[in-house]
Amino acid sequence: MPAASSFLLPIGRRRTLIYLQRPIHSAATLQAAGFQPILDAKRGWDHGVFVPLIVMRPQADLPVIQMSILKGESDESEAEKNLRYGAAMERFRDEGYVFLFSGSSYHHLAKALEALPERMGNGKVDVSTQEFEAELERVAAISDADKRSAILRTWRQFPQSYEAHPAGKAEHFMPFLIGSGAAGNDKGERTQSWELFGVTMSTFVW
């Protein structure tokens, strides 16, 4: 099924119009896995797509498919849905596609805003999530896909999970779960860590 998309990509002071038309099979694959994907030709790129792509590939010469995370009735059902979502896309990795799961291991926006330098003298969040980050690193390194997914379904039991992601607001963590689901039996690793307002954030690769 061919799909076309056009978008304006700001590159420096220029705006470049990109028009792409490529055959895609992601919708059919997700349907076969029990999902009901909806193609949206009107929605523009999310900042989680265009920001990393501007940095990584400013020439905009690669076809890109933007996909949404799934919502659930609870944090537990949301985790289950997104792990299965990722598992349904594993075959595309075997075909040479690259997945960029643009989320955040820490996203407690209210706490981060409190720590803005002009509002708080030291400019640091008054909580730590290092234990949560360490648990993500430990679980990502599990090569057995079923075992890893079983643990990640209970990620709310990880230490400091609510400090990292408030209750009912874990959408920025879902890309990690989708990435884990798509990884199959590959072993993941934490490749980078840095601090934002004193809170540790990490990048993971499978």
mmCIF file of C-alpha atoms in Angstrom:
data_model
loop_
_atom_site.group_PDB
_atom_site.id
_atom_site.type_symbol
_atom_site.label_atom_id
_atom_site.label_comp_id
_atom_site.label_asym_id
_atom_site.label_seq_id
_atom_site.Cartn_x
_atom_site.Cartn_y
_atom_site.Cartn_z
ATOM 1 C CA MET A 1 0.000 0.000 0.000
ATOM 2 C CA PRO A 2 1.639 3.287 -1.032
ATOM 3 C CA ALA A 3 1.614 6.162 1.389
ATOM 4 C CA ALA A 4 2.535 9.762 0.701
ATOM 5 C CA SER A 5 3.388 12.534 3.095
ATOM 6 C CA SER A 6 4.660 16.064 2.785
ATOM 7 C CA PHE A 7 6.004 18.303 5.518
ATOM 8 C CA LEU A 8 8.049 21.433 6.063
ATOM 9 C CA LEU A 9 11.311 20.718 7.828
ATOM 10 C CA PRO A 10 13.168 23.748 9.243
ATOM 11 C CA ILE A 11 16.893 23.477 8.541
ATOM 12 C CA GLY A 12 18.825 26.418 9.904
ATOM 13 C CA ARG A 13 17.116 29.530 8.525
ATOM 14 C CA ARG A 14 15.568 27.635 5.614
ATOM 15 C CA ARG A 15 12.345 25.676 5.406
ATOM 16 C CA THR A 16 12.508 22.682 3.097
ATOM 17 C CA LEU A 17 9.389 21.023 1.695
ATOM 18 C CA ILE A 18 9.774 17.259 1.702
ATOM 19 C CA TYR A 19 7.399 15.006 -0.237
ATOM 20 C CA LEU A 20 7.671 11.253 0.158
ATOM 21 C CA GLN A 21 5.793 8.359 -1.379
ATOM 22 C CA ARG A 22 6.820 4.870 -0.350
ATOM 23 C CA PRO A 23 5.109 1.467 -0.117
ATOM 24 C CA ILE A 24 4.464 0.654 3.537
ATOM 25 C CA HIS A 25 3.228 -2.500 5.212
ATOM 26 C CA SER A 26 3.111 -1.460 8.856
ATOM 27 C CA ALA A 27 -0.698 -1.127 8.963
ATOM 28 C CA ALA A 28 -1.274 -4.647 7.612
ATOM 29 C CA THR A 29 1.283 -6.115 10.013
ATOM 30 C CA LEU A 30 -0.322 -4.433 13.018
ATOM 31 C CA GLN A 31 -3.766 -5.592 11.858
ATOM 32 C CA ALA A 32 -2.468 -9.162 11.719
ATOM 33 C CA ALA A 33 -1.330 -8.775 15.342
ATOM 34 C CA GLY A 34 -4.807 -7.723 16.458
ATOM 35 C CA PHE A 35 -4.427 -3.930 16.400
ATOM 36 C CA GLN A 36 -6.587 -1.443 14.483
ATOM 37 C CA PRO A 37 -4.190 1.154 13.053
ATOM 38 C CA ILE A 38 -5.582 4.371 11.605
ATOM 39 C CA LEU A 39 -3.568 6.258 8.996
ATOM 40 C CA ASP A 40 -3.649 10.025 9.590
ATOM 41 C CA ALA A 41 -2.440 12.010 6.585
ATOM 42 C CA LYS A 42 -3.221 15.405 8.164
ATOM 43 C CA ARG A 43 -1.271 15.321 11.412
ATOM 44 C CA GLY A 44 2.186 16.867 11.238
ATOM 45 C CA TRP A 45 5.350 15.534 12.823
ATOM 46 C CA ASP A 46 5.395 15.397 16.612
ATOM 47 C CA HIS A 47 8.305 17.169 18.313
ATOM 48 C CA GLY A 48 9.496 13.718 19.367
ATOM 49 C CA VAL A 49 10.031 13.018 15.660
ATOM 50 C CA PHE A 50 11.300 16.214 14.071
ATOM 51 C CA VAL A 51 13.620 17.334 16.891
ATOM 52 C CA PRO A 52 15.876 14.239 16.895
ATOM 53 C CA LEU A 53 15.699 13.976 13.094
ATOM 54 C CA ILE A 54 16.851 17.566 12.613
ATOM 55 C CA VAL A 55 19.899 16.729 14.719
ATOM 56 C CA MET A 56 20.537 13.252 13.322
ATOM 57 C CA ARG A 57 19.613 13.697 9.662
ATOM 58 C CA PRO A 58 19.256 17.394 8.727
ATOM 59 C CA GLN A 59 19.379 16.533 5.002
ATOM 60 C CA ALA A 60 15.976 14.813 5.450
ATOM 61 C CA ASP A 61 16.736 12.131 2.876
ATOM 62 C CA LEU A 62 15.188 9.142 4.654
ATOM 63 C CA PRO A 63 11.541 8.041 4.534
ATOM 64 C CA VAL A 64 9.987 8.214 7.997
ATOM 65 C CA ILE A 65 6.791 6.726 9.402
ATOM 66 C CA GLN A 66 5.491 8.361 12.581
ATOM 67 C CA MET A 67 3.583 6.013 14.887
ATOM 68 C CA SER A 68 1.568 6.780 18.005
ATOM 69 C CA ILE A 69 1.853 5.136 21.403
ATOM 70 C CA LEU A 70 -1.180 3.325 22.797
ATOM 71 C CA LYS A 71 -3.278 4.491 25.741
ATOM 72 C CA GLY A 72 -4.696 2.153 28.361
ATOM 73 C CA GLU A 73 -7.287 2.218 31.117
ATOM 74 C CA SER A 74 -4.491 1.953 33.695
ATOM 75 C CA ASP A 75 -0.701 2.054 33.810
ATOM 76 C CA GLU A 76 -0.709 -1.754 33.805
ATOM 77 C CA SER A 77 -2.950 -2.164 30.755
ATOM 78 C CA GLU A 78 -1.032 0.596 28.980
ATOM 79 C CA ALA A 79 2.237 -1.254 29.573
ATOM 80 C CA GLU A 80 0.758 -4.509 28.274
ATOM 81 C CA LYS A 81 -0.586 -2.869 25.110
ATOM 82 C CA ASN A 82 2.670 -1.135 24.248
ATOM 83 C CA LEU A 83 4.818 -4.204 24.885
ATOM 84 C CA ARG A 84 2.612 -6.179 22.462
ATOM 85 C CA TYR A 85 2.696 -3.233 20.062
ATOM 86 C CA GLY A 86 6.483 -3.383 19.972
ATOM 87 C CA ALA A 87 6.532 -7.164 19.601
ATOM 88 C CA ALA A 88 4.303 -6.857 16.524
ATOM 89 C CA MET A 89 6.920 -4.612 14.911
ATOM 90 C CA GLU A 90 9.916 -6.863 15.578
ATOM 91 C CA ARG A 91 9.824 -8.277 12.041
ATOM 92 C CA PHE A 92 10.638 -4.852 10.593
ATOM 93 C CA ARG A 93 13.956 -4.790 12.474
ATOM 94 C CA ASP A 94 14.810 -8.079 10.796
ATOM 95 C CA GLU A 95 14.088 -6.412 7.439
ATOM 96 C CA GLY A 96 16.552 -3.605 8.136
ATOM 97 C CA TYR A 97 14.275 -0.833 9.387
ATOM 98 C CA VAL A 98 15.565 1.421 12.156
ATOM 99 C CA PHE A 99 13.324 2.342 15.072
ATOM 100 C CA LEU A 100 13.781 5.553 17.039
ATOM 101 C CA PHE A 101 11.743 5.431 20.237
ATOM 102 C CA SER A 102 11.649 9.053 21.288
ATOM 103 C CA GLY A 103 10.487 9.206 24.883
ATOM 104 C CA SER A 104 12.058 9.958 28.231
ATOM 105 C CA SER A 105 13.189 7.830 31.146
ATOM 106 C CA TYR A 106 12.251 10.805 33.369
ATOM 107 C CA HIS A 107 9.276 13.047 32.708
ATOM 108 C CA HIS A 108 7.849 14.584 35.864
ATOM 109 C CA LEU A 109 7.232 17.959 34.281
ATOM 110 C CA ALA A 110 5.789 19.614 37.380
ATOM 111 C CA LYS A 111 8.920 18.814 39.374
ATOM 112 C CA ALA A 112 11.184 19.913 36.537
ATOM 113 C CA LEU A 113 9.428 23.266 36.231
ATOM 114 C CA GLU A 114 9.777 23.827 39.962
ATOM 115 C CA ALA A 115 13.507 23.447 39.517
ATOM 116 C CA LEU A 116 13.943 26.196 36.948
ATOM 117 C CA PRO A 117 16.833 28.366 38.165
ATOM 118 C CA GLU A 118 14.730 31.512 38.417
ATOM 119 C CA ARG A 119 12.258 29.736 40.707
ATOM 120 C CA MET A 120 14.634 27.643 42.781
ATOM 121 C CA GLY A 121 18.086 28.723 43.873
ATOM 122 C CA ASN A 122 20.059 25.593 43.022
ATOM 123 C CA GLY A 123 18.001 24.720 39.934
ATOM 124 C CA LYS A 124 17.717 21.050 40.893
ATOM 125 C CA VAL A 125 14.762 18.718 41.345
ATOM 126 C CA ASP A 126 14.376 17.695 44.982
ATOM 127 C CA VAL A 127 14.032 13.970 44.192
ATOM 128 C CA SER A 128 16.344 11.297 42.835
ATOM 129 C CA THR A 129 15.467 8.650 40.236
ATOM 130 C CA GLN A 130 18.834 6.899 40.045
ATOM 131 C CA GLU A 131 17.335 3.664 41.401
ATOM 132 C CA PHE A 132 14.686 3.746 38.674
ATOM 133 C CA GLU A 133 17.339 4.315 35.995
ATOM 134 C CA ALA A 134 19.442 1.465 37.396
ATOM 135 C CA GLU A 135 16.445 -0.875 37.299
ATOM 136 C CA LEU A 136 15.783 0.036 33.665
ATOM 137 C CA GLU A 137 19.408 -0.748 32.851
ATOM 138 C CA ARG A 138 19.188 -4.123 34.609
ATOM 139 C CA VAL A 139 15.949 -5.145 32.898
ATOM 140 C CA ALA A 140 16.992 -3.901 29.446
ATOM 141 C CA ALA A 141 20.012 -6.222 29.604
ATOM 142 C CA ILE A 142 17.794 -9.329 29.899
ATOM 143 C CA SER A 143 18.029 -11.179 26.586
ATOM 144 C CA ASP A 144 14.953 -13.386 27.107
ATOM 145 C CA ALA A 145 12.092 -11.390 25.562
ATOM 146 C CA ASP A 146 9.318 -13.104 27.542
ATOM 147 C CA LYS A 147 11.126 -12.664 30.850
ATOM 148 C CA ARG A 148 11.938 -9.025 30.116
ATOM 149 C CA SER A 149 8.344 -8.252 29.128
ATOM 150 C CA ALA A 150 6.963 -9.975 32.235
ATOM 151 C CA ILE A 151 9.096 -7.727 34.437
ATOM 152 C CA LEU A 152 8.261 -4.574 32.482
ATOM 153 C CA ARG A 153 4.531 -5.214 32.856
ATOM 154 C CA THR A 154 5.123 -4.485 36.551
ATOM 155 C CA TRP A 155 7.329 -1.433 35.994
ATOM 156 C CA ARG A 156 5.196 0.576 38.408
ATOM 157 C CA GLN A 157 6.717 -1.577 41.148
ATOM 158 C CA PHE A 158 10.202 -0.345 40.254
ATOM 159 C CA PRO A 159 11.747 1.956 42.869
ATOM 160 C CA GLN A 160 11.043 5.649 42.262
ATOM 161 C CA SER A 161 8.728 4.977 39.291
ATOM 162 C CA TYR A 162 6.240 7.605 40.469
ATOM 163 C CA GLU A 163 9.013 10.146 40.976
ATOM 164 C CA ALA A 164 10.063 9.556 37.363
ATOM 165 C CA HIS A 165 6.545 9.424 35.868
ATOM 166 C CA PRO A 166 3.438 10.653 37.749
ATOM 167 C CA ALA A 167 0.442 8.332 38.059
ATOM 168 C CA GLY A 168 -1.605 8.288 34.868
ATOM 169 C CA LYS A 169 1.022 10.290 32.985
ATOM 170 C CA ALA A 170 3.471 7.681 31.742
ATOM 171 C CA GLU A 171 3.143 8.378 28.006
ATOM 172 C CA HIS A 172 6.780 9.471 27.723
ATOM 173 C CA PHE A 173 7.890 6.103 29.151
ATOM 174 C CA MET A 174 5.866 4.009 26.696
ATOM 175 C CA PRO A 175 8.481 4.269 23.886
ATOM 176 C CA PHE A 176 10.880 2.365 26.166
ATOM 177 C CA LEU A 177 8.348 -0.462 26.446
ATOM 178 C CA ILE A 178 7.662 -0.491 22.708
ATOM 179 C CA GLY A 179 11.398 -0.613 22.040
ATOM 180 C CA SER A 180 11.810 -3.509 24.430
ATOM 181 C CA GLY A 181 8.947 -5.362 22.774
ATOM 182 C CA ALA A 182 10.424 -4.829 19.308
ATOM 183 C CA ALA A 183 13.866 -6.006 20.455
ATOM 184 C CA GLY A 184 12.951 -9.676 20.672
ATOM 185 C CA ASN A 185 15.743 -11.614 22.354
ATOM 186 C CA ASP A 186 18.356 -8.927 21.789
ATOM 187 C CA LYS A 187 20.144 -7.622 24.855
ATOM 188 C CA GLY A 188 19.758 -3.910 25.518
ATOM 189 C CA GLU A 189 22.192 -1.507 27.109
ATOM 190 C CA ARG A 190 22.248 1.990 28.536
ATOM 191 C CA THR A 191 24.504 3.958 26.210
ATOM 192 C CA GLN A 192 24.244 7.462 27.670
ATOM 193 C CA SER A 193 23.260 9.167 30.893
ATOM 194 C CA TRP A 194 23.070 12.852 31.734
ATOM 195 C CA GLU A 195 21.436 15.175 34.225
ATOM 196 C CA LEU A 196 18.523 17.561 33.769
ATOM 197 C CA PHE A 197 18.027 19.815 36.794
ATOM 198 C CA GLY A 198 19.955 17.243 38.821
ATOM 199 C CA VAL A 199 17.834 14.269 37.706
ATOM 200 C CA THR A 200 19.430 11.401 35.786
ATOM 201 C CA MET A 201 18.093 10.593 32.314
ATOM 202 C CA SER A 202 19.280 7.783 30.051
ATOM 203 C CA THR A 203 19.361 6.510 26.486
ATOM 204 C CA PHE A 204 18.954 2.793 25.750
ATOM 205 C CA VAL A 205 19.750 0.776 22.631
ATOM 206 C CA TRP A 206 18.751 -2.743 21.572
#
